[in-house]
Amino acid sequence: MRIHVLFWTMFIFFGVVFNVALHNQMRVTFPLFWSDLVDPLTPIGYARTILMCYLSLWIFDRLLRQHFHGLAVIVLLGLIALDVLLRYCIEQLFLGPVFGIWQYPAGIRIWAYFGETVFFSALGIFLCFLLKTINDFFHQETLRHEKVTMELAYLRAQLNPHFLFNTMNNLYGLSLTEPARTPDVVLRLGEMMRYMLYESNETYVPLTREIEYVIGFIELEKLRYAQQTNVDFIVGGNVNGVLIAPLLLISFVENAFKHGQLHEAQFPVRIELSVSKEILHFETQNRLVTQQHDSSGRIGLRNVRRRLSLLYPDKHLLRVWQEQDTFRVRLEININQSN
């Protein structure tokens, strides 16, 4: 309501200033301004304009929103004709005869009002349509941003319980077989939980923190395997000062551990991350143990694809494919978008 009052106050102020300047050789003084403002024809004219604007907004909401374009045009033309009739009745049938206030000579026909009135009525309706279009655009952008924010929060909420579920299962098994190693796993899990709970709520985090998280995950996974675990994690390029969406890479690493061959030195799980200019390159490669069908893995990949489309639209390239018994992931992100 306050915005509407402020808008119309400014609209009337500048309208009066323009009218005074137009009729006084571009000279505007306070006495001239005040005289034009208190002229009965001025508030009546602006009252008509405000009425026409809100009636046209009602038409836009009721008819254009439902795509009744032809009917909307007819109703708007009728609204302009109503404005002409309203002005004629006010000036020729009321203000003139009763108060002696005439803008046009007495007794002229209604057709004399058409030219000027139609122009300003149409201009006012067009202005309302333009303002409504701009307002609807920003409103939709706000809703879209809120939807994206809520969806990202939901996707992260799905990811965290998934990770915790797997880790707690592993922790339970380790506590039964090797209880002496359990405290190390709990400590590492606590460090990772701190990152997940407090830092990953940001839209972007330093890439170095994401790398630390991946390293922690790898070390945690190694703790629960009695056999030698063969994992090569290679980081290249200058990763300092680079930002990335949090918990974006872990789904690929988790899948590589879950489905990959970990115990043969000639077939290590290979994870590579590098930064070159404005592009972040991330790859995983693992030899498949068996053809496993795990819905949680598909959920993780769907989530990360969705997050990439929301956070890096048209700024990323993701390939996931299988070559015989080797599973590969290749991700490229234009990290300049997050800076």
Short mmCIF file of N, CA and C in Angstrom, two decimals, residues 186-248:
data_model
loop_
_atom_site.label_atom_id
_atom_site.label_comp_id
_atom_site.label_asym_id
_atom_site.label_seq_id
_atom_site.Cartn_x
_atom_site.Cartn_y
_atom_site.Cartn_z
N VAL A 186 35.39 -42.77 14.35
CA VAL A 186 34.46 -41.82 14.96
C VAL A 186 35.04 -40.41 14.90
N LEU A 187 36.34 -40.27 15.17
CA LEU A 187 36.99 -38.96 15.11
C LEU A 187 36.94 -38.38 13.71
N ARG A 188 37.27 -39.19 12.72
CA ARG A 188 37.23 -38.73 11.34
C ARG A 188 35.80 -38.36 10.93
N LEU A 189 34.85 -39.16 11.37
CA LEU A 189 33.45 -38.87 11.05
C LEU A 189 33.02 -37.55 11.67
N GLY A 190 33.47 -37.28 12.89
CA GLY A 190 33.13 -36.01 13.55
C GLY A 190 33.66 -34.81 12.78
N GLU A 191 34.89 -34.91 12.25
CA GLU A 191 35.46 -33.82 11.46
C GLU A 191 34.65 -33.58 10.18
N MET A 192 34.22 -34.67 9.55
CA MET A 192 33.45 -34.53 8.33
C MET A 192 32.04 -33.99 8.61
N MET A 193 31.47 -34.40 9.73
CA MET A 193 30.15 -33.90 10.10
C MET A 193 30.18 -32.40 10.35
N ARG A 194 31.26 -31.90 10.91
CA ARG A 194 31.38 -30.46 11.14
C ARG A 194 31.31 -29.70 9.82
N TYR A 195 31.96 -30.23 8.81
CA TYR A 195 31.92 -29.60 7.49
C TYR A 195 30.52 -29.69 6.89
N MET A 196 29.91 -30.86 7.02
CA MET A 196 28.59 -31.07 6.43
C MET A 196 27.53 -30.19 7.07
N LEU A 197 27.61 -30.02 8.39
CA LEU A 197 26.56 -29.31 9.12
C LEU A 197 26.72 -27.80 9.10
N TYR A 198 27.95 -27.33 9.16
CA TYR A 198 28.17 -25.89 9.35
C TYR A 198 28.66 -25.16 8.10
N GLU A 199 29.44 -25.82 7.27
CA GLU A 199 30.03 -25.12 6.13
C GLU A 199 29.27 -25.38 4.83
N SER A 200 28.66 -26.54 4.70
CA SER A 200 28.04 -26.87 3.42
C SER A 200 26.70 -26.18 3.23
N ASN A 201 26.24 -25.38 4.19
CA ASN A 201 25.01 -24.61 4.01
C ASN A 201 25.22 -23.43 3.07
N GLU A 202 26.47 -23.05 2.85
CA GLU A 202 26.76 -21.97 1.91
C GLU A 202 26.55 -22.46 0.48
N THR A 203 26.23 -21.52 -0.41
CA THR A 203 26.06 -21.90 -1.81
C THR A 203 27.37 -22.38 -2.41
N TYR A 204 28.45 -21.70 -2.07
CA TYR A 204 29.78 -22.07 -2.54
C TYR A 204 30.75 -22.09 -1.37
N VAL A 205 31.74 -22.98 -1.45
CA VAL A 205 32.77 -23.09 -0.41
C VAL A 205 34.13 -23.15 -1.10
N PRO A 206 35.22 -22.88 -0.37
CA PRO A 206 36.54 -23.02 -0.98
C PRO A 206 36.77 -24.45 -1.46
N LEU A 207 37.35 -24.57 -2.63
CA LEU A 207 37.64 -25.89 -3.19
C LEU A 207 38.57 -26.68 -2.27
N THR A 208 39.47 -25.98 -1.58
CA THR A 208 40.39 -26.66 -0.67
C THR A 208 39.64 -27.40 0.44
N ARG A 209 38.51 -26.83 0.92
CA ARG A 209 37.73 -27.51 1.96
C ARG A 209 37.03 -28.74 1.38
N GLU A 210 36.57 -28.64 0.14
CA GLU A 210 35.95 -29.80 -0.49
C GLU A 210 36.98 -30.90 -0.70
N ILE A 211 38.20 -30.52 -1.06
CA ILE A 211 39.27 -31.51 -1.22
C ILE A 211 39.56 -32.20 0.11
N GLU A 212 39.63 -31.42 1.20
CA GLU A 212 39.85 -32.00 2.53
C GLU A 212 38.75 -32.99 2.89
N TYR A 213 37.53 -32.65 2.50
CA TYR A 213 36.40 -33.54 2.79
C TYR A 213 36.54 -34.85 2.02
N VAL A 214 36.93 -34.76 0.74
CA VAL A 214 37.11 -35.97 -0.06
C VAL A 214 38.25 -36.82 0.51
N ILE A 215 39.34 -36.17 0.93
CA ILE A 215 40.46 -36.90 1.54
C ILE A 215 40.00 -37.59 2.82
N GLY A 216 39.21 -36.88 3.62
CA GLY A 216 38.70 -37.49 4.85
C GLY A 216 37.81 -38.69 4.55
N PHE A 217 37.00 -38.59 3.51
CA PHE A 217 36.15 -39.71 3.13
C PHE A 217 36.99 -40.91 2.71
N ILE A 218 38.04 -40.64 1.92
CA ILE A 218 38.91 -41.73 1.46
C ILE A 218 39.59 -42.40 2.66
N GLU A 219 40.11 -41.60 3.59
CA GLU A 219 40.78 -42.16 4.76
C GLU A 219 39.81 -42.95 5.62
N LEU A 220 38.58 -42.44 5.74
CA LEU A 220 37.57 -43.15 6.52
C LEU A 220 37.25 -44.49 5.89
N GLU A 221 37.14 -44.51 4.56
CA GLU A 221 36.86 -45.77 3.88
C GLU A 221 38.02 -46.75 4.04
N LYS A 222 39.24 -46.26 4.00
CA LYS A 222 40.40 -47.14 4.14
C LYS A 222 40.45 -47.79 5.52
N LEU A 223 39.99 -47.05 6.53
CA LEU A 223 40.04 -47.57 7.89
C LEU A 223 39.21 -48.84 8.08
N ARG A 224 38.15 -48.96 7.29
CA ARG A 224 37.24 -50.08 7.53
C ARG A 224 37.60 -51.32 6.71
N TYR A 225 38.62 -51.21 5.84
CA TYR A 225 39.02 -52.37 5.06
C TYR A 225 40.27 -53.00 5.66
N ALA A 226 40.20 -54.30 5.87
CA ALA A 226 41.37 -55.02 6.42
C ALA A 226 42.44 -55.19 5.35
N GLN A 227 42.03 -55.37 4.09
CA GLN A 227 42.99 -55.54 3.00
C GLN A 227 43.53 -54.19 2.54
N GLN A 228 44.60 -54.26 1.79
CA GLN A 228 45.18 -53.07 1.20
C GLN A 228 44.18 -52.41 0.25
N THR A 229 43.98 -51.10 0.44
CA THR A 229 43.06 -50.35 -0.42
C THR A 229 43.88 -49.49 -1.36
N ASN A 230 43.65 -49.67 -2.65
CA ASN A 230 44.43 -48.96 -3.66
C ASN A 230 43.61 -47.82 -4.26
N VAL A 231 43.94 -46.63 -3.85
CA VAL A 231 43.26 -45.43 -4.32
C VAL A 231 44.29 -44.37 -4.65
N ASP A 232 44.22 -43.83 -5.83
CA ASP A 232 45.09 -42.72 -6.23
C ASP A 232 44.24 -41.46 -6.33
N PHE A 233 44.52 -40.49 -5.47
CA PHE A 233 43.82 -39.20 -5.51
C PHE A 233 44.85 -38.15 -5.88
N ILE A 234 44.69 -37.58 -7.06
CA ILE A 234 45.69 -36.65 -7.61
C ILE A 234 45.05 -35.27 -7.74
N VAL A 235 45.72 -34.25 -7.20
CA VAL A 235 45.25 -32.87 -7.28
C VAL A 235 46.29 -32.06 -8.03
N GLY A 236 45.87 -31.33 -9.05
CA GLY A 236 46.79 -30.53 -9.83
C GLY A 236 46.27 -29.12 -10.07
N GLY A 237 47.17 -28.24 -10.44
CA GLY A 237 46.78 -26.86 -10.70
C GLY A 237 46.67 -26.05 -9.42
N ASN A 238 46.33 -24.79 -9.57
CA ASN A 238 46.19 -23.90 -8.42
C ASN A 238 44.74 -23.93 -7.92
N VAL A 239 44.53 -24.62 -6.80
CA VAL A 239 43.17 -24.77 -6.25
C VAL A 239 42.85 -23.69 -5.22
N ASN A 240 43.81 -22.86 -4.88
CA ASN A 240 43.57 -21.82 -3.89
C ASN A 240 42.70 -20.70 -4.48
N GLY A 241 41.77 -20.23 -3.69
CA GLY A 241 40.91 -19.14 -4.12
C GLY A 241 39.77 -19.57 -5.03
N VAL A 242 39.65 -20.85 -5.31
CA VAL A 242 38.58 -21.36 -6.17
C VAL A 242 37.39 -21.73 -5.30
N LEU A 243 36.20 -21.40 -5.78
CA LEU A 243 34.97 -21.75 -5.07
C LEU A 243 34.20 -22.81 -5.83
N ILE A 244 33.49 -23.64 -5.08
CA ILE A 244 32.70 -24.72 -5.69
C ILE A 244 31.50 -25.00 -4.79
N ALA A 245 30.44 -25.53 -5.37
CA ALA A 245 29.28 -25.93 -4.58
C ALA A 245 29.68 -27.06 -3.64
N PRO A 246 29.28 -27.02 -2.37
CA PRO A 246 29.72 -28.04 -1.42
C PRO A 246 29.09 -29.40 -1.69
N LEU A 247 29.81 -30.46 -1.32
CA LEU A 247 29.33 -31.84 -1.42
C LEU A 247 28.92 -32.20 -2.84
N LEU A 248 29.60 -31.61 -3.81
CA LEU A 248 29.26 -31.86 -5.21
C LEU A 248 30.00 -33.07 -5.77
#
